Short mmCIF file of C-alpha atoms and ligand atoms in Angstrom, two decimals:
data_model
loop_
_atom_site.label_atom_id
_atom_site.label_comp_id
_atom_site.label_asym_id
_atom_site.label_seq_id
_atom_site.Cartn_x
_atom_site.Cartn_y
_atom_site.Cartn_z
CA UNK A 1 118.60 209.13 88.89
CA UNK A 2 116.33 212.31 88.43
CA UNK A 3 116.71 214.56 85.49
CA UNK A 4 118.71 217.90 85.76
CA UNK A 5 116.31 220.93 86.15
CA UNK A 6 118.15 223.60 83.80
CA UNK A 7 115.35 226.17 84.23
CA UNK A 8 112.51 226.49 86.68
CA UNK A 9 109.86 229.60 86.15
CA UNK A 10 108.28 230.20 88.86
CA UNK A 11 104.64 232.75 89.27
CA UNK A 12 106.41 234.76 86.50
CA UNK A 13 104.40 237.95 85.70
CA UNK A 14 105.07 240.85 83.00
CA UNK A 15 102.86 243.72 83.19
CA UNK A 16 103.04 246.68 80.51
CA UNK A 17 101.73 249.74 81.48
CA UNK A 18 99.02 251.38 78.93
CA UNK A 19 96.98 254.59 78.94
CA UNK A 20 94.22 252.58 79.29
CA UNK A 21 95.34 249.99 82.39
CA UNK A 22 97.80 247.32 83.12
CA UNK A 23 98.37 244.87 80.41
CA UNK A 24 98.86 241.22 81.49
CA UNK A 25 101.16 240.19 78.82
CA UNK A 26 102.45 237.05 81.34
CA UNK A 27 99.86 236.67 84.13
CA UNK A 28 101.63 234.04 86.53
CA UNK A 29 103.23 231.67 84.71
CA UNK A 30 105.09 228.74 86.24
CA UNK A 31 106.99 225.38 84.32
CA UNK A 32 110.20 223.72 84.64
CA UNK A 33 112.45 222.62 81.57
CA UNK A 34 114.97 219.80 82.15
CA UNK A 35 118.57 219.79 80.62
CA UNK A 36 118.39 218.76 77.43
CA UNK A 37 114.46 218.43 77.19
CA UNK A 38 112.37 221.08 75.28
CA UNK A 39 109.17 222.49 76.05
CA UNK A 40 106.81 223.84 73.50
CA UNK A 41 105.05 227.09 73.84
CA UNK A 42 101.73 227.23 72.35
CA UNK A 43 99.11 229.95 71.66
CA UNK A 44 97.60 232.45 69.22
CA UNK A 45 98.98 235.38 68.53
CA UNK A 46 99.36 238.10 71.39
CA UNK A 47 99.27 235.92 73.96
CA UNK A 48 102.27 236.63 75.22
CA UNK A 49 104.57 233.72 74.12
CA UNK A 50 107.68 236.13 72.96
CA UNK A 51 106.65 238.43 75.95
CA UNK A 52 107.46 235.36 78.24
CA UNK A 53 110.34 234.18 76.33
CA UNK A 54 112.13 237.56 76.45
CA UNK A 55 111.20 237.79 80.68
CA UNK A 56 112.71 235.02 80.99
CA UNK A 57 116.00 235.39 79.20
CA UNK A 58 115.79 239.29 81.26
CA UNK A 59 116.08 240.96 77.49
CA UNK A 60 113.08 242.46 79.53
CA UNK A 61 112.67 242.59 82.90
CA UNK A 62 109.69 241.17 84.82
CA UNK A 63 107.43 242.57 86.66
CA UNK A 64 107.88 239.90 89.71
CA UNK A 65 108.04 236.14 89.85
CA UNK A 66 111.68 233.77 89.78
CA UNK A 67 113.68 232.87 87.21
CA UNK A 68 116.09 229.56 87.94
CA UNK A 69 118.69 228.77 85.99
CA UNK A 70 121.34 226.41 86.78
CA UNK A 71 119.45 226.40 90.74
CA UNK A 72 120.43 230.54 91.32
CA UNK A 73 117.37 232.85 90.46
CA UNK A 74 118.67 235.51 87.50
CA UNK A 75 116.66 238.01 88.36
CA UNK A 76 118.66 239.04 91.28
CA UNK A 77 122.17 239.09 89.66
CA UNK A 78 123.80 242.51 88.89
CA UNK A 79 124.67 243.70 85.71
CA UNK A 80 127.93 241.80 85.15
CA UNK A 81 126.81 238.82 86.19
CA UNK A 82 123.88 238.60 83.91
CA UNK A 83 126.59 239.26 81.01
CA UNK A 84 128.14 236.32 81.74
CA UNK A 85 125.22 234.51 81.96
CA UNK A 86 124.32 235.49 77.96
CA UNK A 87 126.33 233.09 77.28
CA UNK A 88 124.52 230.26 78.03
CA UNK A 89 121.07 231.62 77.30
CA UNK A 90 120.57 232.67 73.69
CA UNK A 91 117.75 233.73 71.51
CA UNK A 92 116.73 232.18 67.83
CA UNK A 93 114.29 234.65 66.37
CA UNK A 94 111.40 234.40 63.94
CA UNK A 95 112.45 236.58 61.23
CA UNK A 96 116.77 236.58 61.22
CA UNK A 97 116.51 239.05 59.05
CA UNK A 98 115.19 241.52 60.83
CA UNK A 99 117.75 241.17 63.72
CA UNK A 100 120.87 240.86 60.82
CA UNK A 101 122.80 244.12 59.84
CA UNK A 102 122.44 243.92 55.58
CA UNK A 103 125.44 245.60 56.12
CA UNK A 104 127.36 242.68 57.37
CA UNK A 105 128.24 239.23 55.77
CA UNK A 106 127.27 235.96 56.83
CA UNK A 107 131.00 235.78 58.37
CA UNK A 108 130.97 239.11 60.36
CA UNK A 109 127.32 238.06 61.40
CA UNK A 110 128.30 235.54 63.16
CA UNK A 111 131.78 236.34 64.01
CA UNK A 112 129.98 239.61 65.95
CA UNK A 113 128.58 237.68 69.46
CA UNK A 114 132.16 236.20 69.39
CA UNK A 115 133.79 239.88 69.68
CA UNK A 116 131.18 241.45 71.26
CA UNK A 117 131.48 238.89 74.49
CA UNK A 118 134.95 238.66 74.16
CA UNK A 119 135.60 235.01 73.30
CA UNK A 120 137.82 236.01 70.37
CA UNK A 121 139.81 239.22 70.26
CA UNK A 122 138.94 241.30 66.51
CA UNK A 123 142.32 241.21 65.44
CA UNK A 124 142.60 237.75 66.04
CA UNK A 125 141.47 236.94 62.15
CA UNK A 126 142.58 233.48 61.91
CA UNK A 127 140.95 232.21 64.94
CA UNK A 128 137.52 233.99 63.97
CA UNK A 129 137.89 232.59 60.65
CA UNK A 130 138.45 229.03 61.79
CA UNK A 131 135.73 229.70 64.29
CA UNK A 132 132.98 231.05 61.99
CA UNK A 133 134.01 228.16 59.47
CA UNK A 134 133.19 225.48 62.35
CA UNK A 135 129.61 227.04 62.97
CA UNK A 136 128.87 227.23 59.19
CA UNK A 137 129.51 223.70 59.27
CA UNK A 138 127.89 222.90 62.17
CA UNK A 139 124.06 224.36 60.81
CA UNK A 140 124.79 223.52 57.34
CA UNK A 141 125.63 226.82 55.68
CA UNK A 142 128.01 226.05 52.80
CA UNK A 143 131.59 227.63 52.56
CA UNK A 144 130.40 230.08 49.53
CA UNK A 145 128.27 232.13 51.53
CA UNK A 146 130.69 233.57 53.94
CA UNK A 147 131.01 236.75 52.12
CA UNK A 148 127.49 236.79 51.13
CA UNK A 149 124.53 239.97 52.62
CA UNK A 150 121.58 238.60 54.24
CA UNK A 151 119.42 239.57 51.13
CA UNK A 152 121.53 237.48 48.77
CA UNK A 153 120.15 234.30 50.97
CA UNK A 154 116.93 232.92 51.52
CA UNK A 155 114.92 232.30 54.48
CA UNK A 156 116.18 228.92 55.54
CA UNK A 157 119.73 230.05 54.99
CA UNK A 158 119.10 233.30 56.60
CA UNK A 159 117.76 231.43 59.97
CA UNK A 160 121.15 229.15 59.58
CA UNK A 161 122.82 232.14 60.18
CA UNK A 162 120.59 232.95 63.15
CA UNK A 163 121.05 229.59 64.84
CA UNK A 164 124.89 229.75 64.14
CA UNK A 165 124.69 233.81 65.79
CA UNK A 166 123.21 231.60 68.71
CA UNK A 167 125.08 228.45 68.79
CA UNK A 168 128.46 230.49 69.01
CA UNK A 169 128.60 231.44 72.58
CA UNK A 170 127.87 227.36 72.99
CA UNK A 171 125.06 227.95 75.45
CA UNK A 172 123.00 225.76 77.35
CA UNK A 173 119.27 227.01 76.88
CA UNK A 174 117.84 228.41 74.03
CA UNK A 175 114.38 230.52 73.48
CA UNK A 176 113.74 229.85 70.35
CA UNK A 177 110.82 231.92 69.08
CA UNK A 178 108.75 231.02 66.10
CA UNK A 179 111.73 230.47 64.09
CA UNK A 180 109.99 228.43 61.65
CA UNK A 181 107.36 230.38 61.30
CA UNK A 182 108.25 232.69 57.87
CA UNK A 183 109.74 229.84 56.19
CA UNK A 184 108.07 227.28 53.35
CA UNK A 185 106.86 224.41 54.85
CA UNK A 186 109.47 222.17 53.02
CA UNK A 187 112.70 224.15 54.68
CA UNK A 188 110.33 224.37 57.94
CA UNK A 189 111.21 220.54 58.13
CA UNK A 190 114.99 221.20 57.21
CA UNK A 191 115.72 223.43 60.23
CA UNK A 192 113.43 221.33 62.49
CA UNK A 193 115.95 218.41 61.68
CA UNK A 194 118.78 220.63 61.95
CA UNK A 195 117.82 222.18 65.17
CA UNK A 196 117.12 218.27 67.10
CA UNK A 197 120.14 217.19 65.80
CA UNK A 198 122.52 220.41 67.49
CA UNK A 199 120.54 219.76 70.65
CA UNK A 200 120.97 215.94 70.58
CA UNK A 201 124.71 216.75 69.96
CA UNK A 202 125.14 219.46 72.06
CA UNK A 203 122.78 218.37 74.77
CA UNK A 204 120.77 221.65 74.49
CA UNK A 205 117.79 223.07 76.05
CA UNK A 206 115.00 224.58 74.13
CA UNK A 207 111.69 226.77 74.86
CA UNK A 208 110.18 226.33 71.39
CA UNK A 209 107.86 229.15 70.99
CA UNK A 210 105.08 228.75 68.08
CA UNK A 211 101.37 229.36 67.41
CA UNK A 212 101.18 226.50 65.35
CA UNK A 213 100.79 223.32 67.69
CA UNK A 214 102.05 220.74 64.62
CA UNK A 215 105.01 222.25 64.75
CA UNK A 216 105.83 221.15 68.15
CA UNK A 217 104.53 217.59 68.13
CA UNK A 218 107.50 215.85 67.73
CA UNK A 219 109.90 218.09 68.60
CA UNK A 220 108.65 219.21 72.43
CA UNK A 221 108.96 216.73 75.69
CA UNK A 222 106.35 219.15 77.23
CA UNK A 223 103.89 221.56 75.93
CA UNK A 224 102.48 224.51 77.81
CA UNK A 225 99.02 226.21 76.51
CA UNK A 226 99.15 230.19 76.75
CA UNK A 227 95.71 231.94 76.19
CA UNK A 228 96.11 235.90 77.17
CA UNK A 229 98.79 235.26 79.36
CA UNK A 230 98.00 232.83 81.45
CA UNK A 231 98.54 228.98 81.42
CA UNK A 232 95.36 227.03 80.54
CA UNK A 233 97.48 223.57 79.96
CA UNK A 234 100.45 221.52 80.33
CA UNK A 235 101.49 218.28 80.20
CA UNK A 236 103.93 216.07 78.24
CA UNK A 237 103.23 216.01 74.55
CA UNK A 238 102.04 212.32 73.92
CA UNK A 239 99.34 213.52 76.64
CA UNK A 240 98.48 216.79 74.88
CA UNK A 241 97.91 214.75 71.58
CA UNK A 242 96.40 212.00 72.67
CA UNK A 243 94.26 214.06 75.75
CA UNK A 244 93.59 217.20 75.21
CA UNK A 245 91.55 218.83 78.09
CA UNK A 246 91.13 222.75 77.67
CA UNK A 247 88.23 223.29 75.11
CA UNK A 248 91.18 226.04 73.69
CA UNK A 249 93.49 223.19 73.50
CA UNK A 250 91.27 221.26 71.75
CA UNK A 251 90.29 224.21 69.22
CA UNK A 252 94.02 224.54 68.45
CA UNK A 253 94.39 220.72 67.88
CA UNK A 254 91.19 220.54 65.79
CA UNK A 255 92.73 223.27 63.14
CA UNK A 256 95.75 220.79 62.15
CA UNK A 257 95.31 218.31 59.15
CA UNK A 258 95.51 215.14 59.70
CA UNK A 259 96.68 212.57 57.38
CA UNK A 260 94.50 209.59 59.71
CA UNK A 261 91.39 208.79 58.10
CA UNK A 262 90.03 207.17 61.41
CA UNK A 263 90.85 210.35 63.43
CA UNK A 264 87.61 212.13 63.83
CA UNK A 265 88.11 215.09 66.00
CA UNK A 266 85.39 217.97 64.40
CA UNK A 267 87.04 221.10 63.71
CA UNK A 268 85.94 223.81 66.34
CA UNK A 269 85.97 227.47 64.72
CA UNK A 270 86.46 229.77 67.47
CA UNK A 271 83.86 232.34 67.68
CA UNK A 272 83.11 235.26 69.81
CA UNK A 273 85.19 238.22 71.53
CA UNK A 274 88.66 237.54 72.91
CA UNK A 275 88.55 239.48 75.66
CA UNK A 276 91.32 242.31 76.60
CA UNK A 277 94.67 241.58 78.15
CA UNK A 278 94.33 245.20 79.94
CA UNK A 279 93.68 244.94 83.92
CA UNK A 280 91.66 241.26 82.85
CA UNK A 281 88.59 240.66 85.73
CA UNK A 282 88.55 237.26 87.30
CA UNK A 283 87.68 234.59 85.48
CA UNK A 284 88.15 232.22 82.11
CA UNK A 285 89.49 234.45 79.85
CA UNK A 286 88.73 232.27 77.05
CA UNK A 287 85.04 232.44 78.66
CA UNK A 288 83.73 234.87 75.54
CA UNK A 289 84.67 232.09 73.25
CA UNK A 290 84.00 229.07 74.93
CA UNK A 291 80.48 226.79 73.74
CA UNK A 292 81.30 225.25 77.53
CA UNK A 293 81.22 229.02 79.03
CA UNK A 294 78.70 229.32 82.20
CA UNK A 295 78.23 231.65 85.16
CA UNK A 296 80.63 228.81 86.49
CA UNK A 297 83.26 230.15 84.71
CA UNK A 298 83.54 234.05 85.37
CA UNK A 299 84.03 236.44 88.38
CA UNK A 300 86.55 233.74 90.13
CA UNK A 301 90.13 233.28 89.13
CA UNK A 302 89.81 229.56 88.13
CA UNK A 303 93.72 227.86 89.20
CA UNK A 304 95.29 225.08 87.27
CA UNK A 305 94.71 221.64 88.36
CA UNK A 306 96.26 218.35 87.90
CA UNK A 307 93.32 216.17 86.24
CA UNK A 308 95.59 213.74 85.48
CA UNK A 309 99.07 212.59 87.10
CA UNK A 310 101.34 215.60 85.30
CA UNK A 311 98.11 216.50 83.46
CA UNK A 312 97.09 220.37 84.25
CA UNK A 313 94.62 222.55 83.05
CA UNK A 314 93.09 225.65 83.80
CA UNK A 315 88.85 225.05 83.20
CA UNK A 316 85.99 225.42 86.40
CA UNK A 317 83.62 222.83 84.26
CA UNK A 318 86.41 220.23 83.21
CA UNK A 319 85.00 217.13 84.87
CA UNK A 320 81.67 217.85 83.04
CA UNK A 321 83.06 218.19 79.92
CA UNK A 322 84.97 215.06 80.07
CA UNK A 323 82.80 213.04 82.09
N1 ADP B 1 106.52 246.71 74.88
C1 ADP B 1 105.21 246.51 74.99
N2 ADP B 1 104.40 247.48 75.48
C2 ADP B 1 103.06 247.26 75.61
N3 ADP B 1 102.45 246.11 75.28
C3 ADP B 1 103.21 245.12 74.79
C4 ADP B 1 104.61 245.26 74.61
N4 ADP B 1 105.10 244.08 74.10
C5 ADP B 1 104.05 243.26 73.97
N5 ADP B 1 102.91 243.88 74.37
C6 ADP B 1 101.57 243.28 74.42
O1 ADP B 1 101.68 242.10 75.20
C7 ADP B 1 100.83 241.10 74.67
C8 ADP B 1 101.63 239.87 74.34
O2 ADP B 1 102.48 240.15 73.23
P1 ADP B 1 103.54 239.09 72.67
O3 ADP B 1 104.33 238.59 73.80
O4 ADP B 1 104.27 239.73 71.55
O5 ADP B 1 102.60 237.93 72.14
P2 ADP B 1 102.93 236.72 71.15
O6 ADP B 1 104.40 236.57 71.07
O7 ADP B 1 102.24 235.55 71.76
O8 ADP B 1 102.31 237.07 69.84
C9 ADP B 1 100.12 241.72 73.46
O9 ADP B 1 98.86 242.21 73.88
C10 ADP B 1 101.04 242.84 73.07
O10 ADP B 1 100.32 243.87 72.43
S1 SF4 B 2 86.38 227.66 82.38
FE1 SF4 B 2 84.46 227.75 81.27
S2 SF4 B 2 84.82 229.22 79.62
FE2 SF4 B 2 86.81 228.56 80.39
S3 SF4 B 2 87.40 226.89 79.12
FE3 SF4 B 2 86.38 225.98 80.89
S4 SF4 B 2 84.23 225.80 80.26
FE4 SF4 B 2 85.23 227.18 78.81
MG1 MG B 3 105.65 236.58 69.35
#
């Protein structure tokens, strides 16, 4: 039997508009996530990862493209309908506590999605109670901190709360953007764990957004390369690791540590200009970085191929650089 597509993205685009041009935030961008797969989103910073994220959940609308959830295309539906659909598309942020009142506790934090989409009336304490208690449980946030402020926590707990905010609508797909990124490395690990568990048991979709491509390793079925905007690769993630194509791919990979001492892969340092995002001329935009970078590689658009079966990438001199 073929796998459920959940979400397909198809030539998705998100233009700003500056004083100085058009900024390609999300220059074309096209993947498909399967129910209850996860695909990782991978760049530096400001290449439009959250940008893509956020055009796809319609927290900001695109500037053209389709969106395909559930086989019906979100960017047409009205108003109302798109409320519904908040429900089963949510939103895990970086920093929770930038997007939690310090006003409110950890139980009004979460209890608030639950009012504010109706699911539970506000007068209705017992079931919000009983409710909020579940979803502590659920992410691992002990009893005591119900009536604790955000700033009483730290970050780990914090980003329970987030996930719980998120989990309590029980949606399908979640974006879930960097949302390891401000925490140690030891509680990185705990919510990793704790976010493959909720979506083995709740069958969950994920876009994992991060700039750090260890973070994704184990945790993504597919991985999709973003540099300034656009797509340079994608493919499952035992194929990134093992293959990767796009000389930025390969940068990316080259800056992890690895524990094998028969892995030799150099470290690249990236050099050079990154060019600007604003009204971008045809071309590698990675070209002013590149050591591969020829004539070959500007003044065209240069599409994404498959070099392998389900292996793309985006690069006018990849057969010569892996011949
Ligand atoms: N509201 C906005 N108006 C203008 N430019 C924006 C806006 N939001 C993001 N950008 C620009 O879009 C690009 C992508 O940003 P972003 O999606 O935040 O990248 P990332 O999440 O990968 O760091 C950046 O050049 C950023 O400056
Ligand atoms: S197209 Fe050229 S500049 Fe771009 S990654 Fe390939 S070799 Fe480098
Ligand atoms: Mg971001």
């Amino acid at each position: 039997m073929q796998n459920e597509k959940l979400l397909e993205v198809r030539h998705l685009k998100k233009y700003f508009s500056t004083p100085r041009g058009q900024l390609h935030a999300v220059d074309d961008i096209n993947f498909v996530i399967e129910k209850g797969k996860t695909l990782g989103v991978v760049g530096e910073s400001g290449c439009g990862k959250s940008t893509l994220g956020r055009a796809v959940l319609r927290l900001q609308d695109p500037t053209s493209g389709e969106v395909i959830f559930q086989g019906e295309d979100i960017l047409k539906y009205k108003a109302a309908k798109m409320k519904q659909l908040k429900k089963d598309m949510q939103l895990i942020f970086q920093d929770p506590f930038s997007s939690l009142n310090p006003r409110m506790t950890v139980s009004q934090a979460i209890a608030f999605p639950l009012i504010i989409q109706g699911v539970i009336s506000q007068k209705d304490k017992a079931a919000l109670d009983k409710r909020v208690n579940e979803l502590m449980d659920l992410v691992g946030l002990a009893q005591r901190f119900v009536n604790s402020y955000p700033h009483e926590l730290d970050g780990g707990r914090r980003q329970r709360i987030g996930i719980a905010r998120a989990l309590s609508l029980q949606p399908k797909f979640i974006v879930c953007d960097e949302p390891v990124s401000a925490l140690d490395v030891s509680i990185q690990a705990q919510i990793l764990n704790l976010m493959q568990d909720l979506q083995k048991e709740m069958g969950l979709t994920y876009m994992f957004i991060t700039h750090d491509l260890s973070v994704v390793k184990h945790l993504s079925n597919d991985i999709m390369v973003m540099y300034l905007g656009m797509m340079v690769e994608y493919c499952s993630s035992d194929a990134l690791f093992a293959k990767p194509l796009h000389p930025y791919t390969r940068a990316l990979l080259s800056a992890i540590p690895v524990a094998d001492p028969d892995c030799h892969m150099e470290r690249v340092i990236l050099r050079g200009e990154i060019s600007s995002p604003i009204d971008p001329k045809p071309g590698c935009r990675f070209a002013g970085r590149c050591i591969y970078a020829t004539e070959a590689c500007v003044g065209e658009e240069i599409p994404l191929t498959e070099y392998e079966p389900g292996h793309f990438v985006a690069c006018a001199r990849i057969n010569e650089i892996h011949s």
